[in-house]
XYZ file of C-alpha atoms in Angstrom:
151
model
C -24.551 37.367 20.656
C -25.176 33.640 21.071
C -26.212 33.378 17.405
C -22.993 35.010 16.193
C -20.898 32.664 18.361
C -22.717 29.707 16.848
C -21.996 31.008 13.354
C -18.302 31.518 14.224
C -18.086 28.060 15.751
C -19.730 26.512 12.709
C -17.377 28.421 10.379
C -14.369 27.237 12.398
C -15.543 23.601 12.254
C -16.076 23.821 8.504
C -12.600 25.331 8.117
C -10.931 22.597 10.171
C -12.848 19.920 8.261
C -11.809 21.440 4.927
C -8.156 21.631 6.029
C -8.157 18.001 7.212
C -9.769 16.841 3.964
C -7.294 18.893 1.901
C -4.337 17.365 3.765
C -5.605 13.831 3.128
C -6.239 14.677 -0.540
C -2.704 16.085 -0.911
C -1.206 12.964 0.695
C -3.218 10.745 -1.663
C -2.174 12.825 -4.689
C 1.496 12.508 -3.638
C 1.006 8.770 -3.127
C -0.704 8.288 -6.496
C 2.127 10.117 -8.260
C 4.822 8.102 -6.437
C 3.068 4.820 -7.251
C 2.642 5.743 -10.911
C 6.333 6.700 -11.181
C 7.480 3.542 -9.386
C 5.330 1.136 -11.407
C 6.462 2.803 -14.618
C 10.110 2.308 -13.588
C 9.511 -1.447 -13.074
C 8.245 -2.021 -16.630
C 10.368 -3.292 -19.499
C 9.738 -4.162 -23.145
C 8.332 -7.583 -22.242
C 6.881 -6.801 -18.823
C 4.081 -4.671 -17.433
C 2.952 -3.747 -13.919
C -0.380 -3.457 -12.156
C -1.422 -2.246 -8.709
C -3.317 -4.695 -6.502
C -4.093 -2.055 -3.899
C -2.485 0.809 -2.032
C -3.080 3.064 0.935
C -1.445 5.850 2.899
C -0.918 5.061 6.597
C 1.498 5.727 9.445
C 3.084 2.295 9.812
C 5.609 3.030 12.552
C 3.787 5.584 14.708
C 6.135 8.473 13.943
C 3.304 10.725 12.750
C 4.494 10.595 9.129
C 2.525 8.673 6.506
C 3.983 5.840 4.468
C 2.589 4.313 1.288
C 1.750 0.615 1.216
C 1.547 -0.881 -2.283
C 0.798 -4.413 -3.449
C 1.706 -4.745 -7.105
C 2.166 -7.334 -9.824
C 4.936 -7.682 -12.389
C 3.384 -9.297 -15.480
C 5.654 -11.145 -17.894
C 4.782 -13.012 -21.083
C 4.350 -16.337 -19.263
C 4.704 -15.423 -15.603
C 3.674 -12.994 -12.905
C 4.757 -12.227 -9.374
C 3.366 -10.065 -6.607
C 5.336 -7.770 -4.331
C 4.533 -5.743 -1.227
C 6.421 -2.422 -1.205
C 6.541 0.326 1.434
C 7.418 3.910 0.506
C 8.643 6.514 2.974
C 8.578 10.264 2.444
C 11.798 12.248 2.302
C 12.574 15.792 1.178
C 12.444 14.593 -2.431
C 9.074 12.857 -2.075
C 8.071 9.252 -1.510
C 10.692 6.583 -2.239
C 10.519 2.783 -1.947
C 12.330 1.667 1.219
C 11.404 -2.012 1.519
C 9.911 -4.777 -0.612
C 8.761 -8.324 0.090
C 8.207 -10.950 -2.627
C 4.825 -12.590 -2.153
C 3.746 -16.095 -3.093
C 0.645 -16.558 -5.231
C -2.040 -13.923 -5.658
C -2.284 -10.982 -3.272
C -4.556 -8.006 -2.702
C -4.285 -5.343 -0.024
C -7.013 -5.850 2.565
C -6.238 -3.330 5.322
C -3.592 -1.476 7.293
C -4.213 -1.027 11.006
C -1.914 -0.505 13.988
C 1.157 -0.958 11.794
C -0.010 -4.328 10.453
C -0.509 -4.775 6.721
C -3.155 -7.415 6.007
C -3.376 -9.077 2.600
C -5.915 -11.424 1.075
C -3.826 -14.090 -0.609
C -4.222 -17.275 -2.580
C -1.229 -19.562 -2.295
C -0.372 -22.800 -4.029
C -1.637 -26.210 -3.034
C 0.631 -29.148 -3.871
C -0.771 -29.793 -7.373
C -1.865 -26.275 -8.389
C -0.722 -25.070 -11.809
C 1.352 -21.876 -11.901
C -1.650 -19.885 -13.091
C -4.015 -20.799 -10.363
C -3.243 -20.907 -6.645
C -6.237 -22.189 -4.656
C -5.576 -21.897 -0.911
C -7.088 -18.717 0.517
C -5.407 -17.071 3.483
C -5.155 -13.760 5.322
C -1.522 -12.844 5.792
C -0.148 -10.087 8.013
C 3.090 -8.208 7.482
C 5.002 -5.589 9.452
C 7.486 -3.042 8.151
C 10.578 -2.242 10.238
C 12.972 0.173 8.539
C 14.392 -1.555 5.485
C 12.675 -4.889 6.054
C 9.155 -6.278 5.707
C 8.443 -9.526 7.489
C 5.442 -11.792 7.775
C 3.773 -11.863 11.186
C 3.095 -15.479 12.048
C 1.455 -15.268 15.472
């Protein structure tokens, strides 16, 4: 009897693990599709886009995941980075807030609602191509606004 309980318990744990993994995989698939669609919509004949990192996380503690995306718009002689947050509605994930970033930016982490980026910003005499000052910047999303956390 004890052996059969162990087998049932093991089967239940495997089932729960599979379900949890499947849910995360579905969220990531939804996120990947939303990001692909969004980046495609930002392109034009002379411009392209590129992701600098993304993740799925609950930013506001409501139990629903958001997408955090750092992306670059690449023009013929310029580029600019943007931080965008997507929220899920009945129709899927949609961008709800964006923040124009200075210099280079890559997504580092998202924890406790804080979005941390590795950035390089411009020193006084840096050329447009090449910011040199490294910094960790933190941002918080609140509804339709993303703001930098300075403390």
